[in-house]
Amino acid sequence: MAAVIDVSDRTYKYYEQEKRELPASAALKICEAFDVNIEWLLTGRGKMRRSDAPEFAEACSLAVLAEHQGRELNLPIDKLAKIIGFVAQQASQSNEAPTELATKYFETL
């Protein structure tokens, strides 16, 4: 973990033991590396992973369905479900917006 946030092992242990405040830059690195929600990391409230939030799932679904409708395609529902899952997985790993990923996906069809 220390290597991920680019600090010494000792410094990281101080963060864990709450002997030192975790800087915002280190918190963001942790969140990006491990798909962790910043609110959960700092306060223990909310969903642990950004991808667990209902709003995130809804955003991914709406992005795929809008792109599908805008291109006037007629894909079966099981194919759309797989695309939504793929977009959600990619969005949670890359921090790209679901709308951008949905557009990129449909451009490859």
PDB file of N, CA, C and O in Angstrom, residues 21-47:
ATOM      1  N   GLU A  21      -2.093  12.522   9.747  1.00  0.00           N
ATOM      2  CA  GLU A  21      -3.245  12.712   8.868  1.00  0.00           C
ATOM      3  C   GLU A  21      -2.910  12.205   7.469  1.00  0.00           C
ATOM      4  O   GLU A  21      -1.811  12.455   6.963  1.00  0.00           O
ATOM      5  N   LEU A  22      -3.854  11.541   6.853  1.00  0.00           N
ATOM      6  CA  LEU A  22      -3.704  11.085   5.473  1.00  0.00           C
ATOM      7  C   LEU A  22      -3.944  12.278   4.549  1.00  0.00           C
ATOM      8  O   LEU A  22      -5.036  12.856   4.563  1.00  0.00           O
ATOM      9  N   PRO A  23      -2.943  12.660   3.757  1.00  0.00           N
ATOM     10  CA  PRO A  23      -3.140  13.792   2.842  1.00  0.00           C
ATOM     11  C   PRO A  23      -4.175  13.454   1.760  1.00  0.00           C
ATOM     12  O   PRO A  23      -4.345  12.294   1.385  1.00  0.00           O
ATOM     13  N   ALA A  24      -4.834  14.465   1.267  1.00  0.00           N
ATOM     14  CA  ALA A  24      -5.842  14.273   0.228  1.00  0.00           C
ATOM     15  C   ALA A  24      -5.249  13.589  -0.997  1.00  0.00           C
ATOM     16  O   ALA A  24      -5.887  12.718  -1.591  1.00  0.00           O
ATOM     17  N   SER A  25      -4.032  13.940  -1.359  1.00  0.00           N
ATOM     18  CA  SER A  25      -3.417  13.326  -2.541  1.00  0.00           C
ATOM     19  C   SER A  25      -3.222  11.824  -2.346  1.00  0.00           C
ATOM     20  O   SER A  25      -3.442  11.038  -3.265  1.00  0.00           O
ATOM     21  N   ALA A  26      -2.850  11.411  -1.146  1.00  0.00           N
ATOM     22  CA  ALA A  26      -2.686   9.978  -0.861  1.00  0.00           C
ATOM     23  C   ALA A  26      -4.038   9.273  -0.854  1.00  0.00           C
ATOM     24  O   ALA A  26      -4.171   8.161  -1.368  1.00  0.00           O
ATOM     25  N   ALA A  27      -5.055   9.925  -0.290  1.00  0.00           N
ATOM     26  CA  ALA A  27      -6.394   9.338  -0.268  1.00  0.00           C
ATOM     27  C   ALA A  27      -6.911   9.130  -1.687  1.00  0.00           C
ATOM     28  O   ALA A  27      -7.480   8.083  -2.003  1.00  0.00           O
ATOM     29  N   LEU A  28      -6.682  10.098  -2.546  1.00  0.00           N
ATOM     30  CA  LEU A  28      -7.121   9.970  -3.934  1.00  0.00           C
ATOM     31  C   LEU A  28      -6.385   8.846  -4.659  1.00  0.00           C
ATOM     32  O   LEU A  28      -6.988   8.121  -5.447  1.00  0.00           O
ATOM     33  N   LYS A  29      -5.104   8.696  -4.394  1.00  0.00           N
ATOM     34  CA  LYS A  29      -4.350   7.606  -5.010  1.00  0.00           C
ATOM     35  C   LYS A  29      -4.900   6.246  -4.584  1.00  0.00           C
ATOM     36  O   LYS A  29      -5.016   5.329  -5.388  1.00  0.00           O
ATOM     37  N   ILE A  30      -5.247   6.113  -3.315  1.00  0.00           N
ATOM     38  CA  ILE A  30      -5.834   4.867  -2.814  1.00  0.00           C
ATOM     39  C   ILE A  30      -7.159   4.598  -3.520  1.00  0.00           C
ATOM     40  O   ILE A  30      -7.424   3.481  -3.978  1.00  0.00           O
ATOM     41  N   CYS A  31      -7.979   5.619  -3.608  1.00  0.00           N
ATOM     42  CA  CYS A  31      -9.291   5.470  -4.247  1.00  0.00           C
ATOM     43  C   CYS A  31      -9.165   5.060  -5.710  1.00  0.00           C
ATOM     44  O   CYS A  31      -9.892   4.187  -6.178  1.00  0.00           O
ATOM     45  N   GLU A  32      -8.255   5.672  -6.412  1.00  0.00           N
ATOM     46  CA  GLU A  32      -8.059   5.345  -7.820  1.00  0.00           C
ATOM     47  C   GLU A  32      -7.491   3.945  -8.003  1.00  0.00           C
ATOM     48  O   GLU A  32      -7.915   3.199  -8.876  1.00  0.00           O
ATOM     49  N   ALA A  33      -6.536   3.572  -7.187  1.00  0.00           N
ATOM     50  CA  ALA A  33      -5.880   2.274  -7.329  1.00  0.00           C
ATOM     51  C   ALA A  33      -6.796   1.109  -6.959  1.00  0.00           C
ATOM     52  O   ALA A  33      -6.688   0.036  -7.550  1.00  0.00           O
ATOM     53  N   PHE A  34      -7.692   1.332  -6.013  1.00  0.00           N
ATOM     54  CA  PHE A  34      -8.497   0.223  -5.501  1.00  0.00           C
ATOM     55  C   PHE A  34      -9.999   0.405  -5.683  1.00  0.00           C
ATOM     56  O   PHE A  34     -10.783  -0.329  -5.083  1.00  0.00           O
ATOM     57  N   ASP A  35     -10.404   1.356  -6.525  1.00  0.00           N
ATOM     58  CA  ASP A  35     -11.826   1.612  -6.789  1.00  0.00           C
ATOM     59  C   ASP A  35     -12.596   1.790  -5.490  1.00  0.00           C
ATOM     60  O   ASP A  35     -13.622   1.156  -5.251  1.00  0.00           O
ATOM     61  N   VAL A  36     -12.074   2.635  -4.619  1.00  0.00           N
ATOM     62  CA  VAL A  36     -12.715   2.888  -3.335  1.00  0.00           C
ATOM     63  C   VAL A  36     -13.354   4.275  -3.356  1.00  0.00           C
ATOM     64  O   VAL A  36     -12.776   5.230  -3.881  1.00  0.00           O
ATOM     65  N   ASN A  37     -14.531   4.369  -2.791  1.00  0.00           N
ATOM     66  CA  ASN A  37     -15.251   5.622  -2.687  1.00  0.00           C
ATOM     67  C   ASN A  37     -14.550   6.509  -1.653  1.00  0.00           C
ATOM     68  O   ASN A  37     -14.287   6.079  -0.537  1.00  0.00           O
ATOM     69  N   ILE A  38     -14.258   7.745  -1.989  1.00  0.00           N
ATOM     70  CA  ILE A  38     -13.530   8.658  -1.102  1.00  0.00           C
ATOM     71  C   ILE A  38     -14.291   8.907   0.197  1.00  0.00           C
ATOM     72  O   ILE A  38     -13.695   8.969   1.271  1.00  0.00           O
ATOM     73  N   GLU A  39     -15.618   9.018   0.132  1.00  0.00           N
ATOM     74  CA  GLU A  39     -16.398   9.233   1.350  1.00  0.00           C
ATOM     75  C   GLU A  39     -16.236   8.049   2.308  1.00  0.00           C
ATOM     76  O   GLU A  39     -16.067   8.230   3.509  1.00  0.00           O
ATOM     77  N   TRP A  40     -16.279   6.844   1.764  1.00  0.00           N
ATOM     78  CA  TRP A  40     -16.120   5.661   2.608  1.00  0.00           C
ATOM     79  C   TRP A  40     -14.721   5.612   3.225  1.00  0.00           C
ATOM     80  O   TRP A  40     -14.564   5.332   4.409  1.00  0.00           O
ATOM     81  N   LEU A  41     -13.705   5.911   2.438  1.00  0.00           N
ATOM     82  CA  LEU A  41     -12.335   5.872   2.931  1.00  0.00           C
ATOM     83  C   LEU A  41     -12.130   6.854   4.089  1.00  0.00           C
ATOM     84  O   LEU A  41     -11.520   6.521   5.094  1.00  0.00           O
ATOM     85  N   LEU A  42     -12.663   8.051   3.943  1.00  0.00           N
ATOM     86  CA  LEU A  42     -12.419   9.092   4.937  1.00  0.00           C
ATOM     87  C   LEU A  42     -13.370   9.055   6.136  1.00  0.00           C
ATOM     88  O   LEU A  42     -12.988   9.444   7.237  1.00  0.00           O
ATOM     89  N   THR A  43     -14.608   8.574   5.915  1.00  0.00           N
ATOM     90  CA  THR A  43     -15.585   8.640   7.005  1.00  0.00           C
ATOM     91  C   THR A  43     -16.171   7.290   7.406  1.00  0.00           C
ATOM     92  O   THR A  43     -16.802   7.197   8.452  1.00  0.00           O
ATOM     93  N   GLY A  44     -16.022   6.300   6.539  1.00  0.00           N
ATOM     94  CA  GLY A  44     -16.640   5.000   6.811  1.00  0.00           C
ATOM     95  C   GLY A  44     -18.112   4.950   6.437  1.00  0.00           C
ATOM     96  O   GLY A  44     -18.775   3.947   6.630  1.00  0.00           O
ATOM     97  N   ARG A  45     -18.630   6.020   5.864  1.00  0.00           N
ATOM     98  CA  ARG A  45     -20.037   6.064   5.451  1.00  0.00           C
ATOM     99  C   ARG A  45     -20.158   5.855   3.953  1.00  0.00           C
ATOM    100  O   ARG A  45     -19.224   6.085   3.200  1.00  0.00           O
ATOM    101  N   GLY A  46     -21.326   5.440   3.539  1.00  0.00           N
ATOM    102  CA  GLY A  46     -21.596   5.239   2.119  1.00  0.00           C
ATOM    103  C   GLY A  46     -21.097   3.884   1.640  1.00  0.00           C
ATOM    104  O   GLY A  46     -20.705   3.021   2.427  1.00  0.00           O
ATOM    105  N   LYS A  47     -21.118   3.706   0.360  1.00  0.00           N
ATOM    106  CA  LYS A  47     -20.690   2.454  -0.257  1.00  0.00           C
ATOM    107  C   LYS A  47     -19.167   2.424  -0.333  1.00  0.00           C
ATOM    108  O   LYS A  47     -18.522   3.432  -0.588  1.00  0.00           O
TER     109      LYS A  47
END
